[in-house]
mmCIF file of C-alpha atoms in Angstrom:
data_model
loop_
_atom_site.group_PDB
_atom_site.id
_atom_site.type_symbol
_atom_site.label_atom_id
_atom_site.label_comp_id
_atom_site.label_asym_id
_atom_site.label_seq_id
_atom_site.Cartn_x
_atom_site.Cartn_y
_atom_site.Cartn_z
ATOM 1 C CA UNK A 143 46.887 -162.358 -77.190
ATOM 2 C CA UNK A 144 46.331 -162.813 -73.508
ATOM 3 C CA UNK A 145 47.750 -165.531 -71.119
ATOM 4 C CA UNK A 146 49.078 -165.995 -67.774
ATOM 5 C CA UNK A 147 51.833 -168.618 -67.470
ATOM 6 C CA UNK A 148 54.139 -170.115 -64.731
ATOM 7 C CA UNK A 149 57.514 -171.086 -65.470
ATOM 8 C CA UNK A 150 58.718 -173.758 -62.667
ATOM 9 C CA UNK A 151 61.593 -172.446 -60.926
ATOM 10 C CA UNK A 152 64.491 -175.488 -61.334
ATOM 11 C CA UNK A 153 68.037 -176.002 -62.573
ATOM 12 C CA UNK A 154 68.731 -178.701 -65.289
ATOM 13 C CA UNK A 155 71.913 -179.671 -66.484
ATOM 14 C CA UNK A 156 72.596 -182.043 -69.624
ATOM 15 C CA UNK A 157 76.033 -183.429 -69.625
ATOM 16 C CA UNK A 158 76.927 -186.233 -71.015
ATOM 17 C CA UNK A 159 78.862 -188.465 -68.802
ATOM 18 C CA UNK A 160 79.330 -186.121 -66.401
ATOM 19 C CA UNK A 161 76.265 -187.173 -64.176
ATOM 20 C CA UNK A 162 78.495 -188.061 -60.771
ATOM 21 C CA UNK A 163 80.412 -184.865 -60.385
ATOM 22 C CA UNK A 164 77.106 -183.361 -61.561
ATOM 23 C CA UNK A 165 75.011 -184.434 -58.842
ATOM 24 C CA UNK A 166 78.062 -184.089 -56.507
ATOM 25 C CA UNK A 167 77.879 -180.130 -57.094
ATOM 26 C CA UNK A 168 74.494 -179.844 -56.588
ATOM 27 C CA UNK A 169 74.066 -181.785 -53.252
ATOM 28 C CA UNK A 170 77.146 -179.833 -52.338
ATOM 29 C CA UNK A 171 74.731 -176.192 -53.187
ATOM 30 C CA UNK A 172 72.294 -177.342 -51.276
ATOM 31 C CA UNK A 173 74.403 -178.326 -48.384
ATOM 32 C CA UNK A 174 72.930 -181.536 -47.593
ATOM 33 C CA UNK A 175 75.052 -183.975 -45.426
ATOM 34 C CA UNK A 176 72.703 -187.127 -45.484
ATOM 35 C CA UNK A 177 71.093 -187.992 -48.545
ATOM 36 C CA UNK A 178 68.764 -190.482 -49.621
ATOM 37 C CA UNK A 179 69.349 -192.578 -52.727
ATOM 38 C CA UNK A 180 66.204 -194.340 -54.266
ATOM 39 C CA UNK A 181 66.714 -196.343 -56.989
ATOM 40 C CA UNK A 182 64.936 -200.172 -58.233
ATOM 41 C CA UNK A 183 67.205 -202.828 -57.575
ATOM 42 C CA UNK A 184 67.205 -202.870 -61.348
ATOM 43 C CA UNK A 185 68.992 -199.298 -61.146
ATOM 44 C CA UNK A 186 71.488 -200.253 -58.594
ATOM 45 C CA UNK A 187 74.917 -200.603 -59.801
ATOM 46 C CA UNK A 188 74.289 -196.995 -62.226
ATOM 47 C CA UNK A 189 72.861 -195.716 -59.154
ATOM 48 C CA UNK A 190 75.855 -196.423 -57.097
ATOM 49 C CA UNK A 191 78.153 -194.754 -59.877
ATOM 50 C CA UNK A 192 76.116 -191.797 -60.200
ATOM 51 C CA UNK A 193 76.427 -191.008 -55.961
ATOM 52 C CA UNK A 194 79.699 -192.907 -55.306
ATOM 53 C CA UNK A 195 80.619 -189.131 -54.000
ATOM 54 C CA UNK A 196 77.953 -188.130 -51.821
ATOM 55 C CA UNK A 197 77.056 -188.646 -47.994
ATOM 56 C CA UNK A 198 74.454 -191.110 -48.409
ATOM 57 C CA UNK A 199 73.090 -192.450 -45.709
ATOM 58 C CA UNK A 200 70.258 -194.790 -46.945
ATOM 59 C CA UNK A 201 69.558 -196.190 -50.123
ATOM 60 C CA UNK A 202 65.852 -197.715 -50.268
ATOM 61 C CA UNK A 203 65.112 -199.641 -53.447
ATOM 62 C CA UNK A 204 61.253 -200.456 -53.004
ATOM 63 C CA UNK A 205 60.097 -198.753 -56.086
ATOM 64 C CA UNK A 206 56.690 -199.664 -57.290
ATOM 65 C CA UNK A 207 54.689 -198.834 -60.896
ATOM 66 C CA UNK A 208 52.560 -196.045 -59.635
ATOM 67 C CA UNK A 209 53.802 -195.822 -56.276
ATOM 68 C CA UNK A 210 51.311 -197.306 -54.155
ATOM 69 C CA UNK A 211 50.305 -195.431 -50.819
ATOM 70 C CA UNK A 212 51.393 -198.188 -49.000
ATOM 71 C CA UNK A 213 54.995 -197.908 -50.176
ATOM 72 C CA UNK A 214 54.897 -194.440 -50.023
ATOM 73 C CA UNK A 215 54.531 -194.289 -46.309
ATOM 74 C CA UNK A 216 57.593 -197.395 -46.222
ATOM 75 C CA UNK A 217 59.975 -194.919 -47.878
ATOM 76 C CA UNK A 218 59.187 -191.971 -45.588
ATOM 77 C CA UNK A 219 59.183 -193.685 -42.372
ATOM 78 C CA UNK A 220 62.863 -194.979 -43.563
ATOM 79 C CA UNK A 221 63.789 -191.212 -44.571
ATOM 80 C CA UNK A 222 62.451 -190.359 -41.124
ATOM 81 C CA UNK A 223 64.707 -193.008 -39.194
ATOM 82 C CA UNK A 224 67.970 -192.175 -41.004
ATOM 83 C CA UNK A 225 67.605 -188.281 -40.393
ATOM 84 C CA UNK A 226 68.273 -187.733 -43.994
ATOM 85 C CA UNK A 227 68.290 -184.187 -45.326
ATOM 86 C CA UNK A 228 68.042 -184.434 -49.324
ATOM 87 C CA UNK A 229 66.834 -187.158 -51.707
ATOM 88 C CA UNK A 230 68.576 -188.317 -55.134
ATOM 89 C CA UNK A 231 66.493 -190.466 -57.356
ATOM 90 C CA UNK A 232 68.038 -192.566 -59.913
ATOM 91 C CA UNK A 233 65.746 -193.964 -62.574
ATOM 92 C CA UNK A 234 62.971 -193.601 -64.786
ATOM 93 C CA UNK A 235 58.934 -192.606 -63.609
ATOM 94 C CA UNK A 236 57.961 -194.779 -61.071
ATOM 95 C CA UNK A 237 61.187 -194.272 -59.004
ATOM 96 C CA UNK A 238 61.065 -189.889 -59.401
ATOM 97 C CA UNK A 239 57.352 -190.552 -58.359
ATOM 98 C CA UNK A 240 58.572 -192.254 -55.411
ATOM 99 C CA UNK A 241 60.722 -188.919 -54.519
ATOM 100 C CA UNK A 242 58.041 -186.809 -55.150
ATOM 101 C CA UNK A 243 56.090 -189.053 -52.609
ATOM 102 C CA UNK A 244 58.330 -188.260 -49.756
ATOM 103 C CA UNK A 245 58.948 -184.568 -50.500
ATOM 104 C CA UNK A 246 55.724 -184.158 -50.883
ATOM 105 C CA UNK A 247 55.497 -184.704 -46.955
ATOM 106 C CA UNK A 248 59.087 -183.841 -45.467
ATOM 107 C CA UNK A 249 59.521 -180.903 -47.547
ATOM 108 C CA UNK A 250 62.983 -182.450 -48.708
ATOM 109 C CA UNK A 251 64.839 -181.137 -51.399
ATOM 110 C CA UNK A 252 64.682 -183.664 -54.341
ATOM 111 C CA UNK A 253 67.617 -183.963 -57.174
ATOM 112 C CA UNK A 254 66.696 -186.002 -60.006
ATOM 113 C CA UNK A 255 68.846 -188.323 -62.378
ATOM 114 C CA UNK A 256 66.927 -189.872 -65.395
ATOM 115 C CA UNK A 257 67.698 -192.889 -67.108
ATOM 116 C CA UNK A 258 64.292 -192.652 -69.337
ATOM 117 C CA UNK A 259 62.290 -190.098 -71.248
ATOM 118 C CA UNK A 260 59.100 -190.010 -68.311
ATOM 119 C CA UNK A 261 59.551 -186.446 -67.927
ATOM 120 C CA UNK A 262 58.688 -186.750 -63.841
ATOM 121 C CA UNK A 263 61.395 -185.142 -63.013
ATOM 122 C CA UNK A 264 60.568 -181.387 -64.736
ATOM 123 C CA UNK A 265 57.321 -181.286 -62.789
ATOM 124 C CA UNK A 266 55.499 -180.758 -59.766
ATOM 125 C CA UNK A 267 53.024 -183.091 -60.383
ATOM 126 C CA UNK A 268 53.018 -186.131 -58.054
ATOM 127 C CA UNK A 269 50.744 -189.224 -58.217
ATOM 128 C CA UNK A 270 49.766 -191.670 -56.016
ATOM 129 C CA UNK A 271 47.676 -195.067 -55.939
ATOM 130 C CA UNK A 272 45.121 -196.376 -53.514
ATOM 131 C CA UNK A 273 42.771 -199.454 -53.774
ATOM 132 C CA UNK A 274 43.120 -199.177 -57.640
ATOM 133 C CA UNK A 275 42.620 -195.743 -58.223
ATOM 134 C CA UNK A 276 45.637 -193.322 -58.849
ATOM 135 C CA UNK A 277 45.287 -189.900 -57.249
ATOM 136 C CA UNK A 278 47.223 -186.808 -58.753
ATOM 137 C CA UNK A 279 48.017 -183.516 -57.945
ATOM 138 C CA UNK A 280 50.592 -180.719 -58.095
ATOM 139 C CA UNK A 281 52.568 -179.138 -55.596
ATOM 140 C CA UNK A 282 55.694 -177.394 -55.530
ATOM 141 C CA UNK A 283 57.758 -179.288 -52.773
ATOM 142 C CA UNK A 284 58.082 -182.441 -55.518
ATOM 143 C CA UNK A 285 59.303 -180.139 -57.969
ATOM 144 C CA UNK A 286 63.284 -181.627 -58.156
ATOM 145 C CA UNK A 287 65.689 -178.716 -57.420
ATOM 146 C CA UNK A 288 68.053 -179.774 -60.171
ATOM 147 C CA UNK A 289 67.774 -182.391 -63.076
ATOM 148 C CA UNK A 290 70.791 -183.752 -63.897
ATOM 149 C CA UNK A 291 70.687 -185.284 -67.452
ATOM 150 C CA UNK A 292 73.319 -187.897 -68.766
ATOM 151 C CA UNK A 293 72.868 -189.330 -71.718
ATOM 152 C CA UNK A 294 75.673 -192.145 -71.313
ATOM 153 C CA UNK A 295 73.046 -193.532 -68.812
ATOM 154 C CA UNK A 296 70.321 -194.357 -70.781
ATOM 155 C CA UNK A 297 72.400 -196.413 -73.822
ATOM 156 C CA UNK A 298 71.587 -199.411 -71.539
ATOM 157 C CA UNK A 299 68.421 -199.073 -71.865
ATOM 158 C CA UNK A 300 66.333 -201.502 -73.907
ATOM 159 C CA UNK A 301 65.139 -200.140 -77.695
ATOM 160 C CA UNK A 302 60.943 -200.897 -76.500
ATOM 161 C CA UNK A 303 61.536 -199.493 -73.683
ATOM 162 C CA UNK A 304 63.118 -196.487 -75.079
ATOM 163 C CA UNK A 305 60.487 -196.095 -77.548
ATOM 164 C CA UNK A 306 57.404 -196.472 -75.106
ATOM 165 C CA UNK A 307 59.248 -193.955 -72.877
ATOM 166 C CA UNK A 308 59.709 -191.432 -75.636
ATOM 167 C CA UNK A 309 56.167 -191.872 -76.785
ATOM 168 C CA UNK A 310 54.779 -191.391 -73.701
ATOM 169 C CA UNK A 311 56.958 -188.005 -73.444
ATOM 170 C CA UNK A 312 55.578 -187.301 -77.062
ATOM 171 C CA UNK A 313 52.518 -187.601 -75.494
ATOM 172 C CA UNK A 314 53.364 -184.829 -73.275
ATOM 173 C CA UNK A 315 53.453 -182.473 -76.444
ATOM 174 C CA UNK A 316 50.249 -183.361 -77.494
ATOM 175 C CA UNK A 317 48.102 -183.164 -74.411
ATOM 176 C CA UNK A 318 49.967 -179.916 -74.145
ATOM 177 C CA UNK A 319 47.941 -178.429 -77.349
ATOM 178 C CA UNK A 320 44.837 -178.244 -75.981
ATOM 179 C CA UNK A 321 45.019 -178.849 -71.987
ATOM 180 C CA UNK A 322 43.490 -177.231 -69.317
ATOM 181 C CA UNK A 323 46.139 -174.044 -69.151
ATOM 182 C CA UNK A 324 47.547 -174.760 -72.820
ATOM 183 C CA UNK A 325 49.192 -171.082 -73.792
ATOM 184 C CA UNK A 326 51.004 -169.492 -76.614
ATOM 185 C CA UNK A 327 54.072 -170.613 -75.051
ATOM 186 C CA UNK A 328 53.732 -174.229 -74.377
ATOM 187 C CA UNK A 329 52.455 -174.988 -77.839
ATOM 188 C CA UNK A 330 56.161 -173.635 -78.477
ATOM 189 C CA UNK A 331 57.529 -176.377 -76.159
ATOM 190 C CA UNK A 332 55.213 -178.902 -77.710
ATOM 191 C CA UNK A 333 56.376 -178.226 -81.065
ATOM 192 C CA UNK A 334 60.197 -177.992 -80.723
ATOM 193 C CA UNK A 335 59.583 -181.348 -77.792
ATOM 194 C CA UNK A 336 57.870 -182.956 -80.635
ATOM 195 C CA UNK A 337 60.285 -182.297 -83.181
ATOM 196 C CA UNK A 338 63.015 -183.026 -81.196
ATOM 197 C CA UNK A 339 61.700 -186.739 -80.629
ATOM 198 C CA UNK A 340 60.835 -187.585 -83.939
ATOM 199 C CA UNK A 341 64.002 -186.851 -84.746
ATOM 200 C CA UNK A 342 65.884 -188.597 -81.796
ATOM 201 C CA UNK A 343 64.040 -191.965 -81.451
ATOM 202 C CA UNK A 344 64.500 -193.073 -84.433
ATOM 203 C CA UNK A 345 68.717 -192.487 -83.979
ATOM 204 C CA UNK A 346 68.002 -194.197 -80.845
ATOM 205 C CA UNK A 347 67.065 -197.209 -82.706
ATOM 206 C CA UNK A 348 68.991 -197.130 -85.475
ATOM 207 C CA UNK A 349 71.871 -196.819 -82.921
ATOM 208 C CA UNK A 350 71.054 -197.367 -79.287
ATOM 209 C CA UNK A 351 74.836 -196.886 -77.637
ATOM 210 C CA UNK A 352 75.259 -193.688 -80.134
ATOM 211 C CA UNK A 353 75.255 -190.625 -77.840
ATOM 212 C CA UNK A 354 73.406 -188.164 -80.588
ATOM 213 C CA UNK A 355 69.763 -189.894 -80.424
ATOM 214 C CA UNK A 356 69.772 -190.339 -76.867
ATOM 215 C CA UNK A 357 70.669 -186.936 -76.229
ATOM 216 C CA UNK A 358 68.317 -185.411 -79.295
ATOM 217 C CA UNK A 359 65.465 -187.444 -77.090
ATOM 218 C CA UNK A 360 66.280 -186.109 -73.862
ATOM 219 C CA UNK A 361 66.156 -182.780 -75.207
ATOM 220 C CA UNK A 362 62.727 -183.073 -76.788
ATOM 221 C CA UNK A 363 61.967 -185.195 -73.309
ATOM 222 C CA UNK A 364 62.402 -182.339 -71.005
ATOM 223 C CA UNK A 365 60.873 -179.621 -73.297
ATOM 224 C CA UNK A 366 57.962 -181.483 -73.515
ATOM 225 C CA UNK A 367 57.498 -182.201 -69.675
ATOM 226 C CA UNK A 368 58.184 -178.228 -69.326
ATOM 227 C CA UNK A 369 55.093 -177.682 -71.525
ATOM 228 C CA UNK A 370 53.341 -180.496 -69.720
ATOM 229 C CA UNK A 371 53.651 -179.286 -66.266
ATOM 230 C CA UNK A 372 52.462 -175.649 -67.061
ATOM 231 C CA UNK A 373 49.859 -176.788 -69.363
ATOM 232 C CA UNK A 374 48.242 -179.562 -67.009
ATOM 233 C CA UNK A 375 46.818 -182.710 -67.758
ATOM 234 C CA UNK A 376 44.624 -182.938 -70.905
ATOM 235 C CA UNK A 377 42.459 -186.194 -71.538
ATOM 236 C CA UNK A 378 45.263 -188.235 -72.578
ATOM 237 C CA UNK A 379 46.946 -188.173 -69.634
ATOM 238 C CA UNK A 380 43.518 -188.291 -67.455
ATOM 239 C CA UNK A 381 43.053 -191.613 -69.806
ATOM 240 C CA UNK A 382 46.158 -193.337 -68.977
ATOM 241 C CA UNK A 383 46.203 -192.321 -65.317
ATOM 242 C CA UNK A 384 42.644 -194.376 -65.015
ATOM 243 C CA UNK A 385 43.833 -197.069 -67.112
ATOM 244 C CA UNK A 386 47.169 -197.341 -64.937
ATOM 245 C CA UNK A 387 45.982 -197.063 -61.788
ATOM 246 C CA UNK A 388 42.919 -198.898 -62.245
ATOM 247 C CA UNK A 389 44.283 -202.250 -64.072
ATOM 248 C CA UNK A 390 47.882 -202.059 -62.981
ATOM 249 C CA UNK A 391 48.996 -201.160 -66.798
ATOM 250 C CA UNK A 392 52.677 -200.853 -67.504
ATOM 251 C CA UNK A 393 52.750 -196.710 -67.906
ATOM 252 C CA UNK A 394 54.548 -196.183 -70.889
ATOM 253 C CA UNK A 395 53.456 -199.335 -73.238
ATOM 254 C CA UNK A 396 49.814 -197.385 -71.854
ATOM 255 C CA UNK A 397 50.694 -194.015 -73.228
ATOM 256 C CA UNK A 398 52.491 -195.526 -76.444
ATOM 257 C CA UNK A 399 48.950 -197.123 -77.464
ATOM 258 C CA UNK A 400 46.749 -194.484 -76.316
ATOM 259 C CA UNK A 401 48.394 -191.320 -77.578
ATOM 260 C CA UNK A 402 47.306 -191.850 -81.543
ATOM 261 C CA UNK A 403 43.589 -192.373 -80.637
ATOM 262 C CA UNK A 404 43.333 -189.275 -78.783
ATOM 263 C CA UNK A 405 45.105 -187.417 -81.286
ATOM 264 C CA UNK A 406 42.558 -188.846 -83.835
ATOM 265 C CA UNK A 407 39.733 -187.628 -81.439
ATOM 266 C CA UNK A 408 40.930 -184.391 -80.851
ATOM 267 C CA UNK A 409 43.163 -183.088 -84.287
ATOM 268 C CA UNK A 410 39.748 -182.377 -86.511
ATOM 269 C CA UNK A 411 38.636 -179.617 -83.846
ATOM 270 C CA UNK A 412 41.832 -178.102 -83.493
ATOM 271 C CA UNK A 413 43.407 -177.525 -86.235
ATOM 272 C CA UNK A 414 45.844 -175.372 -85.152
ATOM 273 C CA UNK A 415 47.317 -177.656 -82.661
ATOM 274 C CA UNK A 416 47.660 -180.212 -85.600
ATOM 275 C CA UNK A 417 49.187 -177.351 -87.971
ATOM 276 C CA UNK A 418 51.808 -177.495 -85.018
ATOM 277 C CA UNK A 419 52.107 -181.536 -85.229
ATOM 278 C CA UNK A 420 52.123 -181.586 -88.550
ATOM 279 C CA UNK A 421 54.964 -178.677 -88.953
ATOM 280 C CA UNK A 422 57.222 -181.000 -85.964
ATOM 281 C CA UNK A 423 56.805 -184.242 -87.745
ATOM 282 C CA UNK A 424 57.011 -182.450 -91.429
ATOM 283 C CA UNK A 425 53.975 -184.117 -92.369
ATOM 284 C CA UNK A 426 50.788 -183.549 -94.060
ATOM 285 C CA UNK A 427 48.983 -184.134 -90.771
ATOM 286 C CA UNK A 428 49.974 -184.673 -86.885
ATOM 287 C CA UNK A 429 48.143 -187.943 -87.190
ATOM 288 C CA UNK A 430 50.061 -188.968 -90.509
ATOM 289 C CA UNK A 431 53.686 -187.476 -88.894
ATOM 290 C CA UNK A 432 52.544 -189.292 -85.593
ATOM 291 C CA UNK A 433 51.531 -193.205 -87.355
ATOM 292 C CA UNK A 434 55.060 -192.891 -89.993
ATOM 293 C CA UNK A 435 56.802 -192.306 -86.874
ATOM 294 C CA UNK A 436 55.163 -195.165 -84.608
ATOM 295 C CA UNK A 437 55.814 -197.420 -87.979
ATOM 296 C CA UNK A 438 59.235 -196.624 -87.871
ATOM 297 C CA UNK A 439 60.039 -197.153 -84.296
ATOM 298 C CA UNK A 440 58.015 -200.848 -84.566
ATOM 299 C CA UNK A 441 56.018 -198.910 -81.206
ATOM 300 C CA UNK A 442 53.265 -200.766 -79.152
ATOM 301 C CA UNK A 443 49.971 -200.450 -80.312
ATOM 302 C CA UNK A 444 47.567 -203.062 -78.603
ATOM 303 C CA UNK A 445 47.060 -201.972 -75.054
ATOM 304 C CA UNK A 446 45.320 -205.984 -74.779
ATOM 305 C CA UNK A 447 49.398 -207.334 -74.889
ATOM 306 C CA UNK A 448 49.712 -204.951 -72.340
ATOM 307 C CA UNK A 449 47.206 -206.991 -69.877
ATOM 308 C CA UNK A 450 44.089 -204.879 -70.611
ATOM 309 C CA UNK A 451 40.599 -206.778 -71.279
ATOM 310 C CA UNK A 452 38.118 -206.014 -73.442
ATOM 311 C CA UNK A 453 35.204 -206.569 -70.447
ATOM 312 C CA UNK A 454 37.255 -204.055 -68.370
ATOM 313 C CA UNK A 455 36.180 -201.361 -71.005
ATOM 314 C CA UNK A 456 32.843 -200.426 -69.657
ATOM 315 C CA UNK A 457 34.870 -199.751 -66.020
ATOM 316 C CA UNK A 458 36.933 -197.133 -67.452
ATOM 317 C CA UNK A 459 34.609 -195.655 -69.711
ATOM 318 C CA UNK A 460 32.706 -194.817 -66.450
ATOM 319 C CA UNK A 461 35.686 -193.930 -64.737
ATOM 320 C CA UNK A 462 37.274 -191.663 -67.470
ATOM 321 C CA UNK A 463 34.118 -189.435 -68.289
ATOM 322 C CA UNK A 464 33.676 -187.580 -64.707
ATOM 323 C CA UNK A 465 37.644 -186.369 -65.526
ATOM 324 C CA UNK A 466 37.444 -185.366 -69.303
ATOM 325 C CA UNK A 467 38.951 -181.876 -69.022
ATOM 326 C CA UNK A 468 36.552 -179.094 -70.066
ATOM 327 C CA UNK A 469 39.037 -178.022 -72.917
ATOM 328 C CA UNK A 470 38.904 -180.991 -74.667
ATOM 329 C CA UNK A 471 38.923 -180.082 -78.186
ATOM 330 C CA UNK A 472 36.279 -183.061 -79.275
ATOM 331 C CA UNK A 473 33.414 -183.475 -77.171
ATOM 332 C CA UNK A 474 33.595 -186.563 -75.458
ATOM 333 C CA UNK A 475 30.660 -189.091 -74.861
ATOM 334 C CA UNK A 476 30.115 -193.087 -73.677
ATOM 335 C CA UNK A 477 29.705 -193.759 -77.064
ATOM 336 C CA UNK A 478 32.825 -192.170 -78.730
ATOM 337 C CA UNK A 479 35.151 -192.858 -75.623
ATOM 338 C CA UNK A 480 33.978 -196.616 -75.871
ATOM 339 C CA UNK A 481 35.224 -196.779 -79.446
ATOM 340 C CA UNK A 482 38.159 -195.091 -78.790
ATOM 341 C CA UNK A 483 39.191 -197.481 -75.410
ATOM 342 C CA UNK A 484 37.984 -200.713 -77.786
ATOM 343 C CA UNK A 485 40.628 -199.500 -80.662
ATOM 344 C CA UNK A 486 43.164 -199.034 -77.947
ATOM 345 C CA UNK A 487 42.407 -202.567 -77.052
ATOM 346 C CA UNK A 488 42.832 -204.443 -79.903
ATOM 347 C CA UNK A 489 45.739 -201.969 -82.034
ATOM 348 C CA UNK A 490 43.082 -201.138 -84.478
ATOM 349 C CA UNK A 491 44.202 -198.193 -87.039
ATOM 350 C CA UNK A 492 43.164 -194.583 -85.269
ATOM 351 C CA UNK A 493 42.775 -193.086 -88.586
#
């Protein structure tokens, strides 16, 4: 057994309505005396909660689905102006990614709240989109300091939304099998993240104020971002990144619909990795655990209700295929890739 593998260096805390005197403690450690708050307008009254105790001195609300360059470069020029010293995001993806965005240039330490299952906020991975196409990379000043999990704040949120966020960290688990750096220890992550979430969503929507499927899903959440962010991207997430940045696709309805079709791609040459699934979802298969769970939790499936076209297929077919990771389990051609995209399209069954 040989491997080389980077832990991220970063303090998390899960506590369970504790989230204000949470964050308080760690802005305090860091000594920060003017803090930025970013959260969607959407966010702003749990937002305002969560940092009724710190020194804020701006709050900046212009948080955009795969945080455009252009409002990027907005939210640093206003951390510039206000002299602020730390940043405190409150939210799910898009408004982390926004954080990430302007530590990735000031070097400010970031503290991230979640109120989804994204996963953002347990990696250095930041993303950014230009004229349609969304740029990635990794680099440790976007890596939060300290994630401060509450479960209390995510009972608002909606049941599809919950269970398009916690697919999409699913998703996570499984890219994790077989990505560029996948390891020994990852799979681990993947396994118990996996296992975690099948167990947790579907408390979630049996009971979505109940505090014991929220938190069960924020546990697998953040185990599976862990795996995610050592592992690297695999072609599910190079997928979705295309098909988000490209057509403006809502990010985790994308993920929800594209996850089972790469799985079907990808389980028959590794079998391994879908031992793994299969063992999580205690199932006969990954792909069998991964469809009884998507059938329980009524999850999308048609990425075409999501505002993707069938004639926009050929576009990201061309666009996907000069990122296909090298480790992809399944070889990947126009051919095969086209089927795959027109079965994300129209829901079709990925078995």
């Amino acid at each position: 057994m040989r491997f080389v593998h980077e832990t991220l260096p970063q303090r998390v805390r899960l506590a369970s309505g504790e989230a204000a005197a949470a964050v308080a403690e760690e802005v305090a450690a860091l000594g920060a005396e003017r803090v930025m708050v970013i959260a969607s307008t959407r966010e702003a009254g749990l937002a305002a909660t969560v940092t009724a105790g710190l020194p804020v001195a701006l709050t900046y609300d212009e948080v955009v689905m795969h945080v455009p360059v252009e409002v990027a470069e907005r939210a640093r020029s206003a951390a510039a102006q206000a002299r602020v010293d730390a940043i405190v995001t409150v939210g799910g993806g898009s408004t982390t990614g926004l954080g990430k965005a302007v530590a990735l240039t000031t070097g400010l330490p970031l503290l991230a709240v979640p109120t989804t299952y994204a996963g953002s906020e347990a990696t250095d991975v930041w993303g950014l989109t230009e004229a349609g196409v969304k740029t990635t990379g990794t680099d440790p000043r976007v890596l939060p300091r300290a994630v401060v999990y509450d479960a209390t704040l995510m009972t608002g949120l909606p049941v599809a939304l919950s269970v398009a966020s916690g697919l999409n960290a699913l998703a996570h688990c499984v890219d994790s099998l077989w990505a560029p750096r996948a390891d020994p220890l990852n799979a681990a992550l993947a396994a118990e993240g996996a296992r975690a979430l099948a167990r947790g969503l579907p408390a979630v929507v049996a009971d979505p104020a109940g505090l014991p499927g929220r938190e069960q899903t924020v546990y697998g959440a953040y185990l599976s971002a862990v795996a995610f962010a050592s592992a690297g991207s695999g072609l599910h997430h190079k997928i979705c990144h295309v098909l988000g940045g490209r057509y403006d696709l809502p990010h985790a309805e994308t993920h929800a619909c594209v996850l089972p079709h790469v799985l079907a791609l990808n389980a028959p040459h590794a079998p391994e990795a879908d031992a793994r699934l299969a063992a999580a979802f205690d199932a006969p298969t990954g792909l069998a655990g991964l469809e009884d769970l998507r059938g329980r939790l009524d999850a999308p499936r048609a990425l075409r209700e999501h505002g993707f076209r069938e004639e926009d297929i050929p576009g990201a077919v061309a666009a996907i295929l000069p990122v296909v990771p090298p480790s992809n389990p399944s070889p990947v051609t126009t051919e095969n890739l086209t089927a795959l995209l027109r079965a994300v399209w129209e829901g079709a069954d990925p078995s």
